[in-house]
């Protein structure tokens, strides 16, 4: 017990021994610092007992960042993304020459010493003292590994990286203590394996597997002697000995490694000489990282996957945790992208809209009932050059899209129709629908009432669009005044609530405006949102939230939880079937006739905004829905009049003549060879409709329905459709001409 003090601490002898041990460590510190050893050793040893004791015993090694591979639904590679290009491999999967080369040049006594090579320390201290600086280091492979762990943990934080690599006594002491612990816990083989997987080899290659692929386009297990020597030589200074940019320096360094391997008897002098005569033999695979490298124009789909991992709580409770998971990588992400659909999207885009056009297009296809996003593309590709962009024109602002989305025009009208039918309106509901009118006022909203205090007016696309109209004809012809009367009748709130239930959220994330003009598509939405909203109709009233990821396998083959589509009923089956029937009429006889599919039932709606700054077609079949937007990609947009798009001149751009054909070609290719189910059709017929007036043109003076009697009674009728509420100024008086039994009562709408 003579070595223990009564207080339980170390005896004087034990403290002295410890001080001498730490002094030896301090010598090792001096060997790796740009300081002369003479005089500095004592200063270093002075405070190292306390510093050494204060260092935690266990080295917390962060998971090594690796590349992530993103696949389509069939397992084809879309892109590789990484913060650091690295693929971890086992020691057995690294060529023996590589293991020998790195040990020979970096730490020839690796298998003979512990964490610290005291012979190396003494040699380095003596040499550095004579040179007055650091001409020779004494760090073992274990110490280098520990240093690399600190650098890896620092990530891309420049301040933390500087701290992890600074030439300070404190940092070296910390490195030494951890190295001692690592030697005890891991053993030589595991340390060598970890070292080769963590080390930077230049040209964005981290770890031996990435380096082997980068410089020789082969796996690390297949490296030849001269190739292994070249890579081992890079570790000391990846930039100075870069074989791509400094081949002469790289060859000289390689030959040095070969000589060293012969000196330590890993190879014979003859083998070294033969290898030195060989050229570098590079077969470079340039680094390709990020969504910019995605195939089949899927760069923005890839980017949406990235945004999902960074934003969805499924991948971490905090933004920091999710970012860390993405940066660490090592994931294999299988997505919902259908390669056939994606190829069809890109083919259609290139056919109809050129990258250099003053306007752009964005197309998104989704699967009703599952929420799976099958295709996503745009005419401005993912990139940083001219007519390229990093803005996903198909997505909301929160997911990398434009700030406000794009006004959707008349493609919003079916949402109003669905809300009205759910409120009890019949699909043959008729309104006077004049060419031009003031917004009705007041109108109920979710927040009270809206009043047309400024006397705002609304008009139809052309003067010939004069009612009265029923819902089917008004939908087919996209009659603005009809839908303004409809929303004013049922109120704004049911419409905006229906939009929310269908996932039709504004692209900027704000609440819907409580004004009647929302029915005309005055708010900004993304193509993804509109495609998914219309998929609700195709799915007979059930909305399913969009999903991009099918499965994720993490490092070691571990399956990770992924977000699932959430489905909920937005409207009754009968309402959805009715809307489907209405929208079939649009592509069969209405404004979307140019977009109708020939080989299968389809439905959809055109949309054009004020000044033609955006044009849309959103349509669907029972098993696929898609949205196409065309417009100026900037905040101000482009007025699409007297414009050439895809080589085709346009006096005015309509939803039918540009977005419609894009949708038709994209959907046709995507659905080729797939089943062609039909919709559930609904008979839409007004039981009170008066057939004698069906063939009359709006604006014509029309005879009264009733014959005059012999006494000359009035045979005319002021309003031939008494079930329609007509403003007094739109109705002509009935003038009966009796006596001959014929009534000539007339009424007309002003043109």
XYZ file of C-alpha atoms in Angstrom:
751
model
C 0.000 0.000 0.000
C 3.063 2.246 0.009
C 2.260 3.531 -3.461
C -1.158 4.884 -2.511
C -1.813 8.084 -0.672
C -4.403 8.230 2.130
C -6.599 10.406 -0.057
C -6.877 7.624 -2.617
C -4.837 9.483 -5.244
C -1.551 8.489 -6.847
C 1.635 8.353 -4.834
C 4.585 10.570 -5.634
C 6.287 7.702 -7.428
C 3.199 6.987 -9.521
C 2.822 10.654 -10.436
C 6.446 10.796 -11.475
C 6.031 7.717 -13.636
C 2.908 9.155 -15.194
C 4.663 12.473 -15.805
C 7.485 10.674 -17.582
C 4.955 8.776 -19.685
C 3.128 11.935 -20.615
C 6.470 13.599 -21.328
C 7.099 10.856 -23.849
C 3.717 11.644 -25.347
C 4.664 15.300 -25.379
C 7.756 14.304 -27.320
C 5.508 12.659 -29.821
C 3.479 15.833 -29.960
C 6.589 17.870 -30.693
C 7.521 15.480 -33.453
C 4.364 16.435 -35.307
C 4.392 20.197 -34.716
C 6.252 22.977 -36.452
C 8.322 23.711 -33.349
C 11.953 22.851 -32.477
C 11.982 20.132 -29.858
C 14.772 21.635 -27.738
C 13.265 23.687 -24.936
C 9.724 23.088 -26.091
C 9.558 19.568 -24.669
C 9.674 20.798 -21.111
C 7.006 23.417 -21.783
C 4.765 20.821 -23.368
C 5.161 18.350 -20.528
C 4.425 20.985 -17.924
C 0.670 20.909 -18.249
C 0.032 17.644 -20.000
C -0.860 15.535 -16.964
C -4.024 17.546 -16.392
C -4.830 17.772 -20.123
C -4.342 14.053 -20.595
C -6.605 13.176 -17.663
C -9.324 15.491 -18.920
C -9.744 13.758 -22.284
C -12.688 11.287 -22.476
C -11.566 7.690 -22.736
C -13.795 6.642 -25.632
C -13.519 7.928 -29.176
C -16.967 8.520 -30.626
C -16.609 7.627 -34.271
C -19.337 9.098 -36.493
C -20.793 6.945 -39.263
C -18.712 7.509 -42.382
C -20.468 9.540 -45.041
C -21.057 7.522 -48.200
C -22.688 7.931 -51.560
C -26.446 7.462 -51.852
C -27.926 5.756 -54.892
C -31.377 6.759 -56.150
C -33.247 4.171 -58.235
C -36.435 4.207 -60.277
C -39.372 1.882 -59.619
C -37.754 -0.916 -61.636
C -34.345 -0.647 -59.994
C -32.637 1.406 -62.707
C -30.196 4.029 -61.447
C -31.379 7.636 -61.597
C -28.419 9.296 -59.893
C -25.739 9.033 -57.233
C -25.550 11.809 -54.677
C -23.048 12.352 -51.940
C -21.407 14.847 -49.685
C -18.305 12.661 -49.843
C -17.898 9.991 -52.465
C -17.208 6.880 -50.455
C -18.134 3.227 -50.561
C -17.112 1.256 -47.486
C -15.491 -2.121 -48.142
C -14.136 -4.894 -45.930
C -10.391 -5.481 -45.622
C -10.752 -8.759 -47.493
C -12.132 -6.785 -50.450
C -8.990 -4.647 -50.691
C -6.087 -5.967 -52.755
C -3.168 -7.252 -50.606
C -0.802 -4.978 -52.555
C -2.856 -1.989 -51.398
C -2.655 -3.018 -47.747
C 1.086 -3.525 -48.014
C 1.715 -0.283 -49.900
C -0.097 1.969 -47.424
C 1.663 0.417 -44.435
C 5.066 0.542 -46.102
C 4.922 4.225 -46.965
C 2.943 5.579 -44.006
C 3.901 3.374 -41.030
C 6.325 0.544 -41.799
C 6.427 -0.582 -38.139
C 2.599 -0.607 -37.894
C 2.390 -4.256 -36.816
C 5.291 -3.930 -34.333
C 4.417 -0.893 -32.193
C 1.412 0.234 -30.207
C -0.532 3.433 -30.724
C 2.706 5.425 -30.462
C 5.951 4.438 -32.207
C 8.578 5.611 -29.707
C 11.445 4.847 -32.076
C 9.736 6.948 -34.693
C 9.145 9.708 -32.159
C 12.801 9.876 -31.149
C 13.919 9.814 -34.761
C 11.479 12.575 -35.741
C 12.271 14.743 -32.710
C 15.985 14.534 -33.435
C 15.550 15.305 -37.134
C 13.125 18.164 -36.533
C 15.373 19.668 -33.860
C 18.274 19.727 -36.320
C 16.095 21.244 -39.064
C 14.341 23.724 -36.801
C 10.923 22.648 -38.089
C 8.968 19.581 -39.128
C 10.811 17.665 -41.817
C 9.744 14.280 -40.525
C 6.529 13.240 -38.794
C 5.954 10.510 -36.256
C 2.213 9.857 -36.536
C 1.300 6.202 -36.763
C -1.519 4.905 -38.950
C -3.612 4.706 -35.805
C -3.003 8.364 -35.023
C -3.756 9.330 -38.611
C -6.988 7.363 -38.415
C -8.023 9.230 -35.257
C -7.254 12.560 -36.928
C -9.388 11.577 -39.902
C -12.245 10.738 -37.544
C -12.104 14.297 -36.202
C -12.110 15.653 -39.757
C -15.037 13.432 -40.737
C -16.998 14.571 -37.717
C -16.360 18.208 -38.680
C -18.042 17.587 -42.040
C -18.218 20.708 -44.214
C -17.927 23.109 -41.288
C -14.722 25.017 -42.109
C -14.138 26.147 -38.535
C -14.487 22.611 -37.175
C -12.205 21.254 -39.889
C -9.560 23.852 -38.985
C -9.898 22.881 -35.341
C -9.553 19.192 -36.179
C -6.339 19.781 -38.151
C -4.703 22.639 -36.273
C -1.041 22.307 -35.296
C -1.543 22.504 -31.540
C -0.213 20.605 -28.552
C -3.701 20.090 -27.178
C -4.977 18.525 -30.381
C -1.983 16.166 -30.628
C -2.358 15.049 -27.008
C -6.056 14.349 -27.605
C -5.167 12.400 -30.747
C -2.604 10.316 -28.859
C -4.932 9.318 -26.033
C -7.638 8.240 -28.431
C -5.090 6.312 -30.494
C -4.096 4.298 -27.403
C -7.755 3.427 -26.789
C -8.379 2.541 -30.426
C -5.387 0.186 -30.528
C -6.721 -1.658 -27.508
C -10.308 -1.945 -28.750
C -10.020 -2.481 -32.510
C -6.760 -4.250 -33.218
C -4.484 -3.820 -36.238
C -6.670 -5.320 -38.990
C -9.732 -3.288 -38.091
C -7.674 -0.102 -37.769
C -6.187 -0.665 -41.229
C -9.624 -1.345 -42.686
C -11.078 1.791 -41.124
C -8.096 3.868 -42.204
C -8.387 2.819 -45.840
C -12.110 3.579 -45.821
C -11.868 7.019 -44.243
C -8.777 8.500 -45.911
C -9.008 11.153 -48.626
C -7.305 10.257 -51.919
C -8.014 13.443 -53.873
C -10.409 14.156 -56.754
C -13.406 14.003 -54.360
C -12.638 10.358 -53.577
C -12.891 9.303 -49.944
C -11.824 5.772 -49.112
C -9.944 3.255 -51.183
C -12.941 1.931 -53.133
C -13.932 5.377 -54.425
C -10.276 6.162 -55.202
C -9.826 2.932 -57.130
C -12.950 3.644 -59.163
C -11.972 7.265 -59.743
C -8.440 6.685 -61.076
C -8.653 3.167 -62.531
C -12.396 2.449 -62.935
C -12.050 -0.791 -61.022
C -12.751 -2.176 -57.580
C -10.118 -1.949 -54.838
C -9.896 -5.731 -54.714
C -8.572 -5.769 -58.294
C -5.731 -3.227 -57.921
C -2.366 -4.198 -59.379
C 0.952 -3.504 -57.654
C 1.796 -0.277 -59.493
C -1.797 0.983 -59.076
C -1.795 0.281 -55.349
C 1.537 2.093 -54.979
C 0.172 5.138 -56.796
C -2.869 5.367 -54.513
C -0.798 4.828 -51.362
C 1.446 7.689 -52.405
C -1.497 10.083 -52.701
C -2.311 10.064 -48.994
C 0.564 12.341 -47.986
C -0.589 15.116 -50.340
C -3.510 14.361 -52.685
C -3.140 17.651 -54.549
C 0.660 17.616 -54.968
C 0.705 14.041 -56.256
C -2.578 14.193 -58.199
C -1.949 11.848 -61.172
C -4.486 13.692 -63.327
C -3.054 17.183 -62.887
C 0.544 16.354 -61.902
C 1.443 13.041 -63.566
C 5.232 13.442 -63.231
C 5.060 14.130 -59.505
C 2.591 11.268 -59.111
C 4.900 8.823 -60.887
C 7.894 9.896 -58.787
C 5.872 9.388 -55.623
C 4.597 6.009 -56.837
C 8.143 4.863 -57.478
C 9.130 5.957 -53.982
C 6.383 3.761 -52.564
C 7.561 0.820 -54.673
C 11.129 1.216 -53.420
C 9.887 1.360 -49.853
C 7.841 -1.803 -50.363
C 11.018 -3.534 -51.557
C 12.979 -2.230 -48.554
C 10.500 -3.728 -46.085
C 10.463 -6.926 -48.170
C 6.790 -6.801 -49.197
C 8.005 -7.235 -52.780
C 11.332 -8.051 -54.394
C 13.625 -5.418 -55.912
C 12.894 -6.985 -59.297
C 9.157 -6.538 -58.827
C 9.702 -2.936 -57.795
C 11.876 -2.229 -60.823
C 9.378 -3.813 -63.204
C 6.501 -1.840 -61.738
C 8.460 1.417 -61.928
C 8.837 1.005 -65.685
C 5.083 0.900 -66.217
C 3.073 4.031 -67.108
C 0.482 5.380 -64.716
C -2.223 3.575 -66.684
C -5.064 5.812 -65.565
C -8.625 5.048 -66.588
C -10.392 7.963 -64.971
C -14.063 7.962 -64.047
C -14.884 11.566 -63.325
C -16.980 12.212 -60.232
C -20.674 12.441 -60.992
C -22.655 13.533 -58.011
C -26.002 15.076 -57.412
C -29.304 15.410 -59.192
C -27.618 17.301 -62.021
C -26.378 13.895 -63.226
C -29.828 12.264 -63.199
C -30.794 10.291 -66.305
C -33.941 10.716 -68.443
C -34.424 14.295 -67.319
C -35.255 13.161 -63.790
C -33.127 15.831 -62.117
C -36.090 17.546 -60.502
C -37.657 14.260 -59.436
C -34.307 13.443 -57.821
C -34.265 16.852 -56.156
C -37.756 16.285 -54.775
C -36.511 13.046 -53.203
C -33.714 15.037 -51.556
C -36.187 17.642 -50.329
C -38.364 14.867 -48.906
C -35.506 13.475 -46.838
C -34.606 16.961 -45.629
C -38.178 17.972 -44.721
C -40.204 14.912 -43.734
C -40.201 14.114 -39.972
C -40.065 10.418 -40.887
C -36.323 10.913 -41.422
C -35.619 12.805 -38.201
C -37.382 14.997 -35.670
C -35.272 18.062 -36.404
C -33.969 19.699 -39.563
C -30.432 19.136 -38.279
C -31.015 15.413 -37.759
C -32.479 15.020 -41.260
C -29.625 16.960 -42.848
C -27.124 14.758 -41.026
C -28.811 11.600 -42.305
C -28.729 12.906 -45.880
C -25.083 13.967 -45.609
C -23.985 10.640 -44.143
C -25.688 8.897 -47.054
C -25.044 5.233 -47.659
C -28.679 4.895 -48.701
C -30.259 3.007 -51.552
C -33.492 4.820 -52.332
C -36.018 3.057 -54.544
C -38.484 5.600 -55.863
C -41.893 5.551 -57.539
C -40.539 6.894 -60.852
C -41.881 4.820 -63.741
C -39.131 4.741 -66.404
C -41.689 4.383 -69.201
C -43.703 7.342 -67.955
C -40.596 9.468 -67.400
C -39.264 8.739 -70.863
C -42.637 9.646 -72.367
C -42.743 12.913 -70.410
C -39.320 13.943 -71.659
C -40.066 12.954 -75.236
C -43.258 15.008 -75.263
C -41.573 18.039 -73.688
C -38.747 18.040 -76.240
C -41.233 17.705 -79.091
C -43.419 20.642 -78.080
C -41.282 23.136 -76.114
C -37.642 23.964 -76.764
C -35.168 24.687 -73.982
C -34.391 28.031 -75.632
C -38.042 29.127 -75.906
C -39.095 32.276 -74.024
C -41.523 30.126 -72.050
C -41.140 26.801 -70.272
C -43.309 23.783 -69.560
C -43.551 21.446 -66.594
C -45.258 18.047 -66.583
C -46.139 15.732 -63.701
C -47.839 12.321 -63.841
C -49.284 10.526 -60.800
C -51.112 7.290 -60.073
C -54.658 7.643 -58.681
C -55.279 5.603 -55.549
C -51.644 5.336 -54.482
C -50.296 8.882 -54.731
C -47.209 7.553 -56.516
C -45.511 10.163 -58.671
C -44.699 8.377 -61.926
C -43.021 11.106 -63.954
C -41.798 14.677 -63.602
C -39.992 16.839 -66.103
C -39.609 20.336 -67.506
C -38.168 22.040 -70.559
C -35.608 23.995 -68.512
C -33.271 21.241 -67.293
C -31.647 20.995 -63.897
C -28.406 22.937 -64.011
C -26.583 26.226 -63.751
C -26.141 27.227 -67.396
C -28.156 29.266 -69.838
C -31.850 28.274 -69.932
C -31.224 25.893 -67.043
C -32.538 26.267 -63.510
C -32.510 24.767 -60.022
C -36.174 25.684 -59.487
C -38.536 22.729 -59.719
C -41.397 24.218 -61.735
C -43.604 21.243 -60.787
C -43.253 21.687 -57.015
C -44.435 23.950 -54.226
C -42.125 26.601 -52.811
C -41.379 24.522 -49.688
C -40.067 21.689 -51.859
C -37.799 23.676 -54.139
C -40.449 25.147 -56.438
C -41.295 28.689 -57.488
C -42.290 31.242 -54.885
C -45.944 31.475 -55.832
C -46.696 28.636 -58.223
C -48.750 29.535 -61.297
C -52.321 30.716 -61.678
C -54.334 27.711 -62.860
C -57.173 29.438 -64.665
C -60.208 27.354 -65.519
C -58.637 24.090 -64.342
C -59.942 25.101 -60.902
C -63.592 25.111 -62.067
C -64.158 21.346 -61.606
C -63.298 21.800 -57.919
C -66.091 24.380 -57.686
C -68.443 22.007 -59.491
C -67.590 19.171 -57.087
C -68.217 21.422 -54.081
C -71.559 22.541 -55.529
C -72.752 18.990 -56.172
C -71.720 18.014 -52.643
C -73.825 20.979 -51.457
C -76.859 19.551 -53.229
C -76.716 21.345 -56.567
C -77.783 19.250 -59.537
C -75.346 18.672 -62.421
C -77.935 20.270 -64.710
C -78.093 23.462 -62.587
C -78.618 26.391 -64.945
C -77.585 30.027 -64.659
C -78.129 32.970 -66.968
C -74.360 33.158 -67.643
C -74.243 36.430 -69.622
C -71.166 37.399 -71.587
C -70.278 40.030 -68.997
C -71.580 40.781 -65.546
C -70.703 42.198 -62.170
C -69.657 39.785 -59.467
C -72.779 39.026 -57.400
C -72.677 40.534 -53.928
C -72.675 39.786 -51.053
C -71.247 36.258 -51.032
C -70.726 34.108 -47.938
C -67.174 33.018 -47.087
C -65.402 31.073 -44.353
C -64.794 34.378 -42.589
C -68.142 36.122 -43.110
C -69.176 37.768 -46.349
C -67.512 39.268 -49.389
C -68.942 42.361 -51.017
C -68.295 43.705 -54.476
C -67.697 47.241 -53.248
C -65.590 48.163 -56.263
C -68.081 46.932 -58.830
C -65.686 44.311 -60.244
C -66.856 42.550 -63.401
C -66.210 39.202 -65.026
C -66.608 38.211 -68.663
C -66.340 35.116 -70.802
C -63.638 34.304 -73.327
C -65.701 35.654 -76.215
C -68.952 37.489 -76.780
C -70.677 34.452 -78.250
C -70.583 32.740 -74.865
C -73.998 33.822 -73.606
C -76.281 31.598 -71.555
C -78.297 30.317 -70.064
C -76.130 27.240 -69.559
C -76.326 24.044 -67.569
C -73.290 22.692 -65.747
C -72.279 20.247 -68.488
C -72.240 22.813 -71.282
C -70.677 25.464 -69.044
C -67.883 23.073 -68.105
C -67.250 22.003 -71.690
C -67.136 25.631 -72.874
C -65.415 26.872 -69.691
C -67.932 29.672 -69.127
C -66.573 32.103 -66.542
C -69.841 33.809 -65.648
C -71.521 30.454 -64.996
C -68.962 29.450 -62.398
C -68.962 32.876 -60.778
C -72.742 32.573 -60.378
C -72.310 29.036 -59.061
C -69.753 29.922 -56.373
C -71.736 33.006 -55.430
C -74.779 30.777 -54.955
C -73.153 28.156 -52.679
C -70.561 30.433 -51.055
C -66.760 30.494 -51.240
C -66.115 28.363 -48.161
C -67.381 25.009 -49.520
C -65.154 25.494 -52.568
C -61.923 26.269 -50.706
C -62.628 23.445 -48.266
C -63.115 21.055 -51.171
C -59.809 22.255 -52.626
C -58.071 21.511 -49.338
C -59.625 18.036 -49.151
C -58.321 17.372 -52.671
C -54.819 18.505 -51.720
C -55.104 21.659 -53.827
C -53.000 23.862 -51.549
C -51.461 27.104 -52.739
C -47.844 26.777 -53.832
C -46.746 29.507 -51.427
C -48.289 27.656 -48.477
C -50.783 30.413 -47.623
C -54.517 29.986 -47.040
C -56.959 30.394 -49.913
C -58.345 33.850 -50.561
C -62.015 34.024 -49.573
C -63.213 35.674 -52.775
C -65.431 34.414 -55.623
C -62.612 34.789 -58.180
C -60.912 31.664 -56.778
C -63.243 29.668 -59.014
C -61.483 31.199 -62.033
C -58.081 29.928 -60.891
C -56.742 33.223 -59.611
C -54.395 31.541 -57.098
C -51.024 29.917 -57.768
C -50.603 26.148 -57.677
C -47.946 23.689 -58.812
C -48.378 21.043 -61.541
C -47.813 18.301 -58.941
C -50.658 19.690 -56.849
C -53.056 19.894 -59.794
C -52.204 16.418 -61.097
C -52.789 14.947 -57.658
C -56.028 16.888 -57.129
C -57.472 15.579 -60.400
C -56.333 12.079 -59.430
C -58.994 12.405 -56.710
C -61.653 12.494 -59.428
C -60.076 9.488 -61.140
C -60.031 7.639 -57.806
C -63.780 8.216 -57.414
C -63.485 10.855 -54.754
C -60.623 9.558 -52.589
C -57.582 11.820 -52.300
C -54.150 10.254 -51.742
C -51.175 12.435 -50.843
C -48.223 12.265 -53.269
C -45.261 9.996 -52.529
C -41.913 9.744 -54.297
C -40.166 7.033 -52.270
C -41.077 3.357 -52.262
C -38.329 2.019 -49.964
C -34.944 2.894 -48.478
C -32.135 0.571 -47.481
C -29.559 2.074 -45.162
C -25.928 1.124 -44.494
C -25.623 -2.561 -43.701
C -28.872 -3.400 -45.505
C -31.148 -2.011 -42.793
C -34.633 -1.089 -44.000
C -35.665 2.450 -43.099
C -39.169 3.752 -42.562
C -40.460 5.874 -45.446
C -43.440 8.250 -45.733
C -46.674 6.582 -46.791
C -49.443 8.086 -48.891
C -52.372 9.225 -46.753
C -55.760 8.692 -48.361
C -59.063 10.247 -47.352
C -62.456 10.722 -48.953
C -62.881 14.206 -50.360
C -66.299 13.691 -51.995
C -68.850 10.959 -52.621
C -68.361 8.428 -55.399
C -71.445 9.820 -57.114
C -70.016 13.345 -57.105
C -66.686 12.141 -58.504
C -68.424 10.058 -61.168
C -70.480 13.105 -62.133
C -67.370 15.289 -62.464
C -65.713 12.562 -64.540
C -68.691 12.582 -66.863
C -68.590 16.379 -67.121
C -64.857 16.383 -67.873
C -65.186 13.638 -70.473
C -67.316 16.122 -72.338
C -64.449 18.625 -72.278
C -62.114 16.301 -74.209
C -64.834 14.887 -76.442
C -66.689 18.041 -77.528
C -65.336 20.955 -75.504
C -62.239 23.106 -75.151
C -59.957 20.112 -74.569
C -60.827 18.190 -77.704
C -57.225 18.388 -78.971
C -56.026 16.578 -75.857
C -58.436 13.635 -75.884
C -56.839 10.191 -75.984
C -57.862 7.950 -78.846
C -57.204 4.545 -77.320
C -58.875 4.887 -73.934
C -61.426 6.933 -71.974
C -60.034 10.213 -70.689
C -61.202 13.394 -69.030
C -59.675 16.779 -68.337
C -59.875 20.540 -68.306
C -58.099 23.393 -70.043
C -57.045 26.603 -68.341
C -55.722 29.972 -69.517
C -55.003 32.950 -67.269
C -55.228 36.717 -67.699
C -52.948 38.044 -70.446
C -52.169 34.397 -71.268
C -49.262 34.308 -68.855
C -50.042 30.675 -68.065
C -51.814 27.909 -69.954
C -52.768 24.513 -68.530
C -54.207 21.158 -69.294
C -54.956 18.808 -66.415
C -56.440 15.457 -67.279
C -56.666 11.821 -66.350
C -57.744 8.295 -67.047
C -58.917 5.957 -64.276
C -55.307 4.781 -63.803
C -53.178 7.895 -64.422
C -53.469 11.651 -63.947
C -51.262 14.394 -65.301
C -50.867 18.159 -65.303
C -49.124 20.323 -67.889
C -48.271 23.988 -67.375
C -46.813 26.321 -69.991
C -45.711 29.858 -69.176
C -42.916 32.216 -68.304
C -40.693 30.674 -65.621
C -39.831 34.028 -64.032
C -41.817 36.030 -61.499
C -43.294 38.334 -64.169
C -44.223 35.597 -66.606
C -44.573 36.022 -70.366
C -47.596 37.287 -72.257
C -48.164 34.431 -74.697
C -49.428 36.276 -77.740
C -47.685 36.402 -81.123
C -45.195 33.878 -79.801
C -43.403 30.827 -81.171
C -43.199 27.762 -78.912
C -41.445 24.597 -80.017
C -41.164 26.016 -83.513
C -44.943 26.576 -83.772
C -46.199 30.188 -84.074
C -49.242 31.208 -82.004
C -51.403 34.325 -82.225
C -52.700 33.432 -78.795
C -51.849 30.444 -76.612
C -54.745 28.409 -75.214
C -54.764 25.500 -72.799
C -55.959 23.293 -75.633
C -53.372 24.094 -78.294
C -50.079 23.782 -76.396
C -50.489 22.123 -72.969
C -53.172 19.813 -74.410
C -50.960 18.112 -77.024
C -48.080 17.870 -74.519
C -50.406 16.069 -72.110
C -51.776 13.828 -74.840
C -48.349 12.657 -76.017
C -46.958 12.241 -72.491
C -49.967 10.224 -71.318
C -50.173 8.129 -74.486
C -46.588 6.936 -74.130
C -46.840 6.460 -70.379
C -49.994 4.333 -70.719
C -48.896 2.334 -73.760
C -49.441 -1.359 -73.054
C -51.280 -0.693 -69.803
C -54.959 -1.523 -69.075
C -57.631 0.899 -70.308
C -60.404 0.880 -67.683
C -63.517 2.997 -68.167
C -65.111 5.566 -65.890
C -68.439 5.041 -64.173
C -70.636 7.270 -66.296
C -73.573 9.301 -65.016
C -76.565 10.455 -67.048
C -76.758 14.238 -66.842
C -80.123 15.373 -68.179
C -82.295 18.258 -67.076
C -85.836 16.908 -66.644
C -87.214 20.438 -66.969
C -85.284 21.385 -70.097
C -87.431 22.856 -72.914
C -86.262 21.305 -76.149
C -87.774 23.890 -78.566
C -85.118 26.378 -77.460
C -82.083 24.093 -77.528
C -81.192 25.003 -81.099
C -81.643 28.728 -80.701
C -78.618 30.959 -80.589
C -78.145 33.161 -77.512
C -79.022 36.717 -78.315
C -81.667 35.854 -80.899
C -85.183 37.181 -80.454
C -87.241 34.138 -79.674
C -90.974 33.548 -80.064
C -93.038 32.845 -76.974
C -93.768 29.242 -76.156
C -97.538 29.676 -75.970
C -99.916 30.299 -78.803
C -102.217 33.314 -78.561
C -105.918 32.606 -78.380
C -108.643 33.872 -80.655
C -109.339 36.748 -78.302
C -105.898 38.130 -78.883
C -104.428 37.314 -75.438
C -100.715 37.701 -74.922
C -98.993 34.610 -76.259
C -95.455 35.625 -75.235
C -93.611 34.780 -72.086
C -91.034 37.026 -70.467
C -88.800 34.158 -69.282
C -89.058 30.917 -71.235
C -87.115 29.090 -68.445
C -88.888 29.943 -65.203
C -86.479 27.719 -63.226
C -83.634 30.153 -64.026
C -83.232 33.360 -62.107
C -82.591 36.060 -64.731
C -81.674 39.662 -63.956
C -84.478 42.034 -65.092
C -82.215 43.887 -67.515
C -81.551 40.679 -69.429
C -85.177 39.828 -70.172
C -87.183 41.254 -73.066
C -90.901 41.839 -72.671
C -93.456 39.436 -74.141
C -95.666 40.948 -76.816
C -98.647 38.734 -77.718
C -100.411 39.055 -81.039
C -103.779 37.313 -80.584
C -106.632 36.804 -82.960
C -104.832 34.518 -85.297
C -103.863 32.179 -82.538
C -100.130 32.886 -82.782
C -98.105 34.436 -79.979
C -94.980 36.415 -80.713
C -93.815 37.082 -77.190
C -90.029 37.550 -77.221
C -87.031 37.894 -74.946
C -83.366 38.263 -75.577
C -79.983 38.673 -73.889
C -77.876 41.681 -74.857
C -74.790 40.757 -76.893
